[in-house]
Amino acid sequence: MATFQTLPGFREFYPEDFARRNHVFRLWRQTASTHGFAEYDAPVLEPLELYKAKSGDEIEGQLFSFTDKGGREVALRPEMTPTVCRLIGAKASALKRPIKWFSIGEFYRYERMQKGRGRCFSQFNADIFGEPGPEAEIELIALLTQCLCAFGLTEQDFYVRLSDRNLWFYYLEALGLDEPRIRAVLGVVDKFEKAGDDAFKAYTEQFGELDATLKAKVLAFLQIKSLAALEALLAPIGGDKLAARLVEWRKLLGGLTAMGLERFIEVDLGVVRGLAYYTGFVFEAFDRKGELRALAGGGRYDDLVQKLGGPAFPAVGFAVGDMTFALLLEQRGLMPTLVQVPDVYCVIGGEAERIAAFGAIQKIRVSGYRVDYPMKDIAFGKQLKAASDSGAKLALIFGADELAKGVVKIRNLGDRTESEVPSADVLATVREFFTS
Ligand code: HAM
């Protein structure tokens, strides 16, 4: 018989997988909240127009898009950034500052599937609006590192590559390139790590071969790996714009150092980010071993709120994807296998005892404890085994003898001690056990 399969790149979550996903989302939510970010949500289906020419050619080519029954051109969201810009733009003046928002949701991109990349994935997005200075970047990079450290990952497991599209612009301007050429060079830089010299092809097709000295200068800038090297290379060029930008760099790195986060940060001008809307600092998180694709990416996008019809409004943010992140946690043995276990497991003698047990089960559950029990009459020994396999801390035994005596037997599944308590005292005893 033919069975239906999920579409390629789409995922199903059986309860154990779903529990792991919940665990990840729960810690991300908690971390966002400790950093003062407020949660929001928005539709998964959006007007196609929202992404056209806003997210960039790569994402545009990966859209799941169609015409709906009302004749509207629509797309499943490939990312959150244009949507959140619309939300902000619509109420910008009414929102209390600072605007620090986060969300967790599902996104869709028709990508070539590979390890850590699917066509449907989740992202944790965090963004700050209305703050033009690097204080916002400090806050976001701090949140990003903690979103990973909260699971036990350390600087040995991941790092954040930090770069700057503004500096690229100022540098290439100083080398005499105009804006279309600068954008094309940034396209080259974005592809260079993977494609090497082939990355220049697109530039050559559009503008002809890049002059050899210019190319050497681009490659030298792309290989910069420290603030000192950056300052040294830019010193002969000089100019107020560059000097002011370097002040911002020092502020950003100084702030991160004061937070004790410098061990996670690597200056790396080889990162420029593929998305079209970034305007300033950009950053990406990777695993240290270099085995996985990016864990997270983000940066400043000061023009997007306005481009989508809102007021001019500075913005910066990032997103962590759940797929590479789960792979990294698994590789490091940091993904728990049993997340949801009952507190109490009930072992029930037979039909009469089941009726007696129901009252107690109901009371204990309503008091907030997780209680499980077998739905059918099965052998006592099997039930006791199920109780210890369940991961519960206590077993409540409702046997015929206990029922006759008006008691319930309570077994501590950790140290195997047992005691009997009057039926009326079961809830109080359970509560005492879990609170002491
Ligand atoms: P992005 O770099 O396209 O940025 O995606 C961020 C993260 O989402 C990636 O580092 C990766 O972990 C995950 N991701 C992206 N595509 C896939 C895929 N096909 N399968 C699995 N995971 C994927 C953005 O989306 C920006 N909107 C982030 C941002 C927020 N910038 C400012 N605010």
Coordinates of C-alpha atoms and ligand atoms in Angstrom, one line a residue:
M1 CA 0.0 0.0 0.0
A2 CA 1.3 3.4 -0.9
T3 CA 2.1 5.6 2.1
F4 CA 2.2 9.3 2.0
Q5 CA 5.6 10.9 2.8
T6 CA 6.4 14.3 4.0
L7 CA 7.4 16.7 1.3
P8 CA 11.2 16.8 0.8
G9 CA 12.9 19.0 3.4
F10 CA 9.8 19.1 5.7
R11 CA 9.9 17.7 9.2
E12 CA 7.7 15.7 11.5
F13 CA 8.2 15.8 15.2
Y14 CA 7.3 12.6 17.1
P15 CA 6.8 13.3 20.8
E16 CA 10.5 12.7 21.8
D17 CA 11.7 15.0 19.1
F18 CA 9.1 17.5 19.9
A19 CA 10.2 17.4 23.6
R20 CA 13.7 18.2 22.5
R21 CA 12.5 21.0 20.3
N22 CA 10.4 22.4 23.2
H23 CA 13.5 22.2 25.5
V24 CA 15.4 24.3 23.0
F25 CA 12.6 26.8 22.6
R26 CA 12.0 27.0 26.3
L27 CA 15.6 27.9 27.1
W28 CA 15.7 30.5 24.2
R29 CA 12.5 32.1 25.6
Q30 CA 13.9 32.2 29.1
T31 CA 17.2 33.7 27.8
A32 CA 15.4 36.4 25.8
S33 CA 13.4 37.2 28.9
T34 CA 16.5 37.6 31.1
H35 CA 17.8 40.0 28.5
G36 CA 14.6 42.1 28.6
F37 CA 13.2 41.1 25.1
A38 CA 9.5 40.9 24.6
E39 CA 7.9 38.2 22.5
Y40 CA 5.7 38.8 19.4
D41 CA 4.3 36.8 16.5
A42 CA 3.0 37.3 13.0
P43 CA 1.5 35.4 10.0
V44 CA 3.4 32.6 8.2
L45 CA 1.7 33.6 4.9
E46 CA 2.6 37.0 3.6
P47 CA 2.2 39.1 0.4
L48 CA 4.9 38.1 -2.0
E49 CA 5.8 41.7 -2.5
L50 CA 7.2 41.9 1.1
Y51 CA 10.2 39.8 0.0
K52 CA 10.7 41.0 -3.6
A53 CA 13.9 43.0 -3.8
K54 CA 13.9 43.3 -0.1
S55 CA 15.5 40.1 1.1
G56 CA 17.8 39.7 -1.9
D57 CA 18.0 37.5 -5.0
E58 CA 19.0 34.3 -3.2
I59 CA 16.0 34.2 -0.9
E60 CA 13.6 35.5 -3.6
G61 CA 14.6 32.4 -5.7
Q62 CA 13.8 30.1 -2.8
L63 CA 10.3 31.4 -2.0
F64 CA 7.4 29.0 -1.6
S65 CA 4.9 31.3 -3.5
F66 CA 1.6 30.9 -5.1
T67 CA -1.6 32.8 -6.1
D68 CA -4.3 32.4 -3.5
K69 CA -8.0 31.9 -4.3
G70 CA -8.5 35.7 -4.1
G71 CA -5.9 36.2 -6.8
R72 CA -3.3 37.5 -4.4
E73 CA 0.4 36.7 -4.9
V74 CA 1.5 35.2 -1.6
A75 CA 4.6 33.5 -0.1
L76 CA 5.3 31.4 3.0
R77 CA 7.7 33.5 5.0
P78 CA 11.4 32.7 4.4
E79 CA 12.5 34.9 7.3
M80 CA 11.0 37.3 9.9
T81 CA 12.9 40.5 9.3
P82 CA 10.6 42.2 6.6
T83 CA 7.5 41.2 8.7
V84 CA 8.8 42.6 12.0
C85 CA 9.8 45.8 10.1
R86 CA 6.2 46.1 9.0
L87 CA 4.9 45.7 12.6
I88 CA 7.4 48.3 13.8
G89 CA 6.7 50.7 11.0
A90 CA 3.0 50.6 11.6
K91 CA 3.3 51.7 15.2
A92 CA 6.8 53.2 15.5
S93 CA 5.9 56.4 17.3
A94 CA 3.6 54.6 19.8
L95 CA 6.0 51.9 20.9
K96 CA 7.9 52.2 24.2
R97 CA 11.7 52.4 23.8
P98 CA 14.0 50.6 23.7
I99 CA 12.2 48.2 21.4
K100 CA 13.7 44.8 22.1
W101 CA 11.6 42.1 20.5
F102 CA 12.0 38.4 19.9
S103 CA 10.0 35.6 18.3
I104 CA 10.2 31.9 17.6
G105 CA 8.6 30.5 14.5
E106 CA 8.8 28.4 11.4
F107 CA 10.2 29.5 8.1
Y108 CA 10.2 28.1 4.6
R109 CA 12.9 28.2 1.9
Y110 CA 13.0 26.0 -1.2
E111 CA 16.8 25.2 -0.7
R112 CA 19.0 22.4 -1.9
M113 CA 18.8 20.0 1.1
Q114 CA 22.0 19.3 3.1
K115 CA 23.1 18.6 6.6
G116 CA 21.5 21.3 8.8
R117 CA 19.5 22.8 6.0
G118 CA 15.9 22.0 5.2
R119 CA 13.0 23.6 3.5
C120 CA 11.1 24.2 6.7
F121 CA 13.0 25.2 9.8
S122 CA 12.6 27.2 12.9
Q123 CA 14.4 30.4 13.9
F124 CA 14.7 32.4 17.1
N125 CA 14.7 36.0 16.0
A126 CA 15.8 38.9 18.2
D127 CA 15.9 42.6 17.0
I128 CA 16.3 46.0 18.5
F129 CA 14.7 49.0 16.9
G130 CA 15.3 52.8 17.3
E131 CA 18.9 52.5 18.6
P132 CA 21.5 53.8 16.0
G133 CA 24.7 53.1 18.1
P134 CA 26.7 49.9 18.8
E135 CA 25.0 49.6 22.2
A136 CA 22.3 47.7 20.3
E137 CA 24.9 45.3 18.7
I138 CA 26.5 44.7 22.2
E139 CA 23.1 43.8 23.6
L140 CA 22.2 41.5 20.7
I141 CA 25.6 39.7 20.5
A142 CA 25.4 39.2 24.3
L143 CA 21.9 37.6 23.8
L144 CA 23.1 35.5 20.9
T145 CA 26.1 34.0 22.9
Q146 CA 23.8 33.3 25.9
C147 CA 21.3 31.6 23.6
L148 CA 24.0 29.1 22.9
C149 CA 25.8 29.1 26.3
A150 CA 22.5 28.4 28.1
F151 CA 22.7 24.8 26.8
G152 CA 26.3 24.3 28.1
L153 CA 28.1 25.3 24.9
T154 CA 31.3 27.2 25.5
E155 CA 33.9 29.2 23.5
Q156 CA 35.4 25.9 22.6
D157 CA 32.2 25.0 20.7
F158 CA 31.3 28.1 18.8
Y159 CA 32.4 31.6 17.9
V160 CA 30.9 34.8 16.4
R161 CA 32.5 36.3 13.3
L162 CA 32.1 40.1 13.3
S163 CA 32.4 42.3 10.3
D164 CA 31.1 45.6 8.9
R165 CA 29.5 46.4 5.6
N166 CA 30.0 50.2 6.3
L167 CA 33.8 49.7 6.4
W168 CA 33.6 47.7 3.2
F169 CA 31.7 50.5 1.6
Y170 CA 34.0 53.3 2.8
Y171 CA 37.1 51.2 1.8
L172 CA 35.9 50.4 -1.7
E173 CA 34.7 54.0 -2.2
A174 CA 38.2 55.2 -1.2
L175 CA 39.5 52.7 -3.9
G176 CA 37.4 54.6 -6.4
L177 CA 34.5 52.1 -7.0
D178 CA 30.9 53.4 -7.5
E179 CA 27.9 51.9 -5.6
P180 CA 26.9 49.2 -8.2
R181 CA 30.5 48.0 -8.3
I182 CA 30.7 48.1 -4.5
R183 CA 27.6 45.9 -4.2
A184 CA 28.9 43.5 -6.8
V185 CA 32.2 43.2 -4.8
L186 CA 30.3 42.5 -1.6
G187 CA 28.5 39.7 -3.6
V188 CA 32.0 38.4 -4.4
V189 CA 33.1 38.6 -0.8
D190 CA 30.0 36.7 0.4
K191 CA 30.7 33.8 -2.0
F192 CA 34.5 33.9 -1.7
E193 CA 34.9 31.5 1.2
K194 CA 33.0 28.7 -0.6
A195 CA 33.8 29.5 -4.2
G196 CA 37.3 31.0 -4.1
D197 CA 38.3 32.8 -7.4
D198 CA 35.1 31.7 -9.1
A199 CA 33.3 34.2 -6.9
F200 CA 34.6 36.9 -9.1
K201 CA 32.7 35.6 -12.1
A202 CA 29.5 37.5 -11.5
Y203 CA 31.5 40.7 -11.1
T204 CA 33.4 40.1 -14.3
E205 CA 30.2 39.4 -16.2
Q206 CA 28.7 42.6 -15.1
F207 CA 31.6 45.1 -15.1
G208 CA 34.5 43.3 -16.8
E209 CA 37.6 42.0 -15.0
L210 CA 38.5 43.7 -11.7
D211 CA 41.8 45.5 -12.0
A212 CA 44.6 43.3 -10.5
T213 CA 45.7 45.8 -7.9
L214 CA 42.1 46.4 -6.8
K215 CA 41.5 42.6 -6.6
A216 CA 44.6 42.2 -4.4
K217 CA 43.3 45.0 -2.1
V218 CA 39.9 43.4 -1.9
L219 CA 41.5 40.0 -1.0
A220 CA 43.7 41.7 1.6
F221 CA 40.7 43.4 3.3
L222 CA 38.8 40.2 3.2
Q223 CA 41.5 38.4 5.1
I224 CA 41.6 40.9 8.1
K225 CA 41.2 39.0 11.4
S226 CA 41.8 41.7 14.0
L227 CA 40.9 45.3 14.9
A228 CA 44.7 46.1 14.9
A229 CA 45.1 44.8 11.4
L230 CA 42.0 46.8 10.3
E231 CA 43.3 50.0 11.8
A232 CA 46.7 49.5 10.2
L233 CA 45.3 48.8 6.8
L234 CA 42.9 51.8 7.0
A235 CA 45.4 54.3 8.5
P236 CA 46.9 55.4 5.2
I237 CA 43.4 56.1 3.8
G238 CA 42.3 58.3 6.7
G239 CA 39.2 60.5 6.5
D240 CA 36.5 61.4 9.1
K241 CA 34.1 58.7 8.1
L242 CA 36.6 55.9 8.6
A243 CA 37.9 57.4 11.9
A244 CA 34.3 57.7 13.3
R245 CA 33.6 54.2 12.2
L246 CA 36.7 52.8 14.0
V247 CA 35.5 54.6 17.2
E248 CA 32.3 52.6 16.9
W249 CA 34.3 49.4 16.4
R250 CA 36.3 50.1 19.6
K251 CA 33.0 50.8 21.5
L252 CA 31.5 47.6 20.3
L253 CA 34.5 45.4 21.1
G254 CA 35.1 47.3 24.4
G255 CA 31.5 46.6 25.5
L256 CA 31.7 42.9 24.6
T257 CA 35.0 42.6 26.4
A258 CA 33.5 44.3 29.5
M259 CA 30.8 41.6 29.4
G260 CA 33.5 38.9 29.3
L261 CA 32.4 37.9 25.8
E262 CA 35.6 38.7 23.8
R263 CA 36.5 35.0 23.9
F264 CA 33.6 34.3 21.6
I265 CA 34.3 37.1 19.1
E266 CA 36.5 37.0 16.0
V267 CA 36.9 40.0 13.8
D268 CA 36.6 38.7 10.3
L269 CA 36.0 41.0 7.3
G270 CA 35.3 37.9 5.1
V271 CA 31.7 38.0 6.4
V272 CA 29.3 40.4 4.6
R273 CA 26.0 38.4 4.7
G274 CA 24.0 37.5 1.6
L275 CA 20.8 39.3 2.5
A276 CA 20.3 42.6 0.6
Y277 CA 19.2 44.8 3.5
Y278 CA 22.2 44.9 5.8
T279 CA 23.8 48.3 6.3
G280 CA 26.4 48.2 9.0
F281 CA 27.9 45.6 11.5
V282 CA 27.1 42.1 10.5
F283 CA 27.9 38.9 12.4
E284 CA 27.5 35.1 12.1
A285 CA 28.0 32.3 14.6
F286 CA 29.7 29.1 13.6
D287 CA 30.8 25.9 15.3
R288 CA 34.5 25.9 16.1
K289 CA 35.2 22.7 14.3
G290 CA 33.9 24.2 11.1
E291 CA 31.8 21.1 10.4
L292 CA 28.4 22.7 10.3
R293 CA 26.8 25.5 8.3
A294 CA 26.1 28.8 10.1
L295 CA 24.3 28.5 13.5
A296 CA 23.1 32.1 13.4
G297 CA 23.4 35.3 11.4
G298 CA 22.4 38.9 11.7
G299 CA 23.4 42.5 11.5
R300 CA 22.2 46.1 11.2
Y301 CA 19.5 47.1 8.6
D302 CA 18.8 50.7 9.2
D303 CA 16.9 51.3 5.9
L304 CA 14.4 48.4 5.8
V305 CA 11.6 49.8 8.0
Q306 CA 11.5 52.9 5.7
K307 CA 11.7 50.8 2.5
L308 CA 8.6 48.9 3.7
G309 CA 6.7 52.1 4.1
G310 CA 7.4 53.1 7.7
P311 CA 9.4 56.0 9.1
A312 CA 13.3 56.0 9.0
F313 CA 14.1 53.7 11.9
P314 CA 17.4 52.1 12.8
A315 CA 17.4 48.4 13.4
V316 CA 19.6 45.5 14.2
G317 CA 19.0 41.8 14.9
F318 CA 19.9 38.2 14.3
A319 CA 18.3 34.8 14.0
V320 CA 19.5 31.4 15.2
G321 CA 18.3 28.4 13.3
D322 CA 17.1 25.3 15.1
M323 CA 18.6 22.7 12.7
T324 CA 22.4 23.3 12.9
F325 CA 21.9 24.2 16.5
A326 CA 20.4 20.8 17.4
L327 CA 23.2 19.0 15.4
L328 CA 25.8 20.9 17.5
L329 CA 24.1 20.0 20.8
E330 CA 23.8 16.4 19.8
Q331 CA 27.5 16.3 18.7
R332 CA 28.5 17.7 22.1
G333 CA 26.2 15.4 24.1
L334 CA 24.2 18.4 25.3
M335 CA 20.8 17.4 24.0
P336 CA 18.9 15.7 26.8
T337 CA 17.2 12.5 25.8
L338 CA 14.4 12.4 28.4
V339 CA 12.9 15.8 28.8
Q340 CA 9.3 15.2 29.9
V341 CA 8.8 12.6 32.7
P342 CA 6.0 12.1 35.1
D343 CA 6.5 13.0 38.8
V344 CA 4.3 10.2 40.0
Y345 CA 3.4 6.9 38.4
C346 CA 0.4 4.9 39.7
V347 CA 0.3 1.1 39.9
I348 CA -3.3 -0.1 40.0
G349 CA -4.5 -3.6 41.2
G350 CA -7.8 -3.9 39.2
E351 CA -11.1 -2.3 38.3
A352 CA -12.2 -1.5 41.9
E353 CA -8.8 -0.1 42.8
R354 CA -8.8 1.9 39.5
I355 CA -12.0 3.7 40.6
A356 CA -10.3 4.5 44.0
A357 CA -7.2 5.7 42.3
F358 CA -9.0 8.1 39.9
G359 CA -9.9 10.4 42.8
A360 CA -6.3 10.6 44.0
I361 CA -4.9 11.0 40.5
Q362 CA -7.3 13.9 39.7
K363 CA -6.4 15.7 43.0
I364 CA -2.6 15.3 42.5
R365 CA -2.8 16.5 38.8
V366 CA -4.9 19.5 39.6
S367 CA -2.3 20.5 42.2
G368 CA 0.3 20.7 39.3
Y369 CA 2.1 17.3 39.5
R370 CA 2.5 15.2 36.4
V371 CA 0.8 11.8 37.0
D372 CA 0.7 8.8 34.7
Y373 CA -0.9 5.4 35.1
P374 CA -1.6 2.3 32.8
M375 CA -4.9 2.5 31.0
K376 CA -5.5 -1.2 31.2
D377 CA -5.3 -3.9 33.9
I378 CA -1.8 -5.4 33.5
A379 CA 0.3 -7.6 35.7
F380 CA 1.5 -5.9 38.9
G381 CA 5.2 -6.6 38.2
K382 CA 4.9 -5.1 34.7
Q383 CA 3.4 -2.0 36.2
L384 CA 6.2 -1.6 38.7
K385 CA 8.7 -1.9 35.9
A386 CA 6.8 0.7 33.9
A387 CA 6.9 2.9 37.0
S388 CA 10.7 2.8 37.3
D389 CA 11.2 3.0 33.5
S390 CA 9.0 6.1 33.4
G391 CA 11.5 8.3 35.2
A392 CA 9.0 9.2 37.9
K393 CA 10.3 9.8 41.4
L394 CA 7.3 8.2 43.2
A395 CA 5.1 5.2 42.6
L396 CA 1.7 5.2 44.2
I397 CA 0.4 1.6 44.7
F398 CA -3.3 1.1 44.7
G399 CA -3.6 -2.6 45.5
A400 CA -6.5 -4.7 46.8
D401 CA -4.9 -5.0 50.3
E402 CA -4.3 -1.2 50.4
L403 CA -7.8 -0.5 49.4
A404 CA -9.1 -2.8 52.1
K405 CA -7.0 -1.0 54.7
G406 CA -7.9 2.5 53.4
V407 CA -4.3 3.3 52.6
V408 CA -2.1 3.9 49.5
K409 CA 1.4 2.5 49.4
I410 CA 4.0 5.1 48.3
R411 CA 7.3 3.9 46.9
N412 CA 10.3 6.2 46.5
L413 CA 11.6 5.0 43.1
G414 CA 15.0 6.5 43.9
D415 CA 16.0 4.7 47.2
R416 CA 13.2 2.0 46.9
T417 CA 11.8 2.8 50.4
E418 CA 8.1 2.3 50.9
S419 CA 5.5 3.6 53.3
E420 CA 1.7 3.5 53.7
V421 CA -0.4 6.6 54.1
P422 CA -4.1 7.0 54.7
S423 CA -5.9 7.6 51.3
A424 CA -7.0 11.0 52.5
D425 CA -3.3 12.1 53.0
V426 CA -1.9 11.0 49.6
L427 CA -1.9 14.5 48.1
A428 CA -0.3 16.1 51.2
T429 CA 2.4 13.3 51.3
V430 CA 3.2 13.8 47.5
R431 CA 3.4 17.6 48.0
E432 CA 5.7 17.2 51.0
F433 CA 8.0 14.9 49.1
F434 CA 8.4 17.3 46.2
T435 CA 8.8 20.4 48.3
S436 CA 11.1 19.1 50.9
Ligands
HAM1 P1 19.9 33.9 7.7 O1 21.4 33.9 7.8 O2 19.3 33.7 6.4 O3 19.4 35.3 8.4 O4 19.3 32.8 8.7 C1 19.7 32.7 10.0 C2 19.9 31.3 10.5 O5 18.7 30.5 10.1 C3 21.0 30.6 9.7 O6 22.3 30.9 10.3 C4 20.6 29.1 9.9 O7 21.0 28.6 11.2 C5 19.1 29.2 9.8 N1 18.6 28.9 8.4 C6 18.5 29.7 7.4 N2 18.1 29.0 6.3 C7 17.9 27.7 6.7 C8 17.5 26.5 6.1 N3 17.1 26.4 4.8 N4 17.5 25.3 6.8 C9 17.8 25.4 8.1 N5 18.2 26.5 8.8 C10 18.3 27.6 8.1 C11 18.1 35.6 8.4 O8 17.2 34.9 8.2 C12 17.9 37.1 8.9 N6 16.5 37.4 8.7 C13 18.3 37.2 10.4 C14 18.1 38.5 11.0 C15 17.2 38.8 11.9 N7 18.7 39.6 10.6 C16 18.2 40.6 11.3 N8 17.3 40.2 12.1

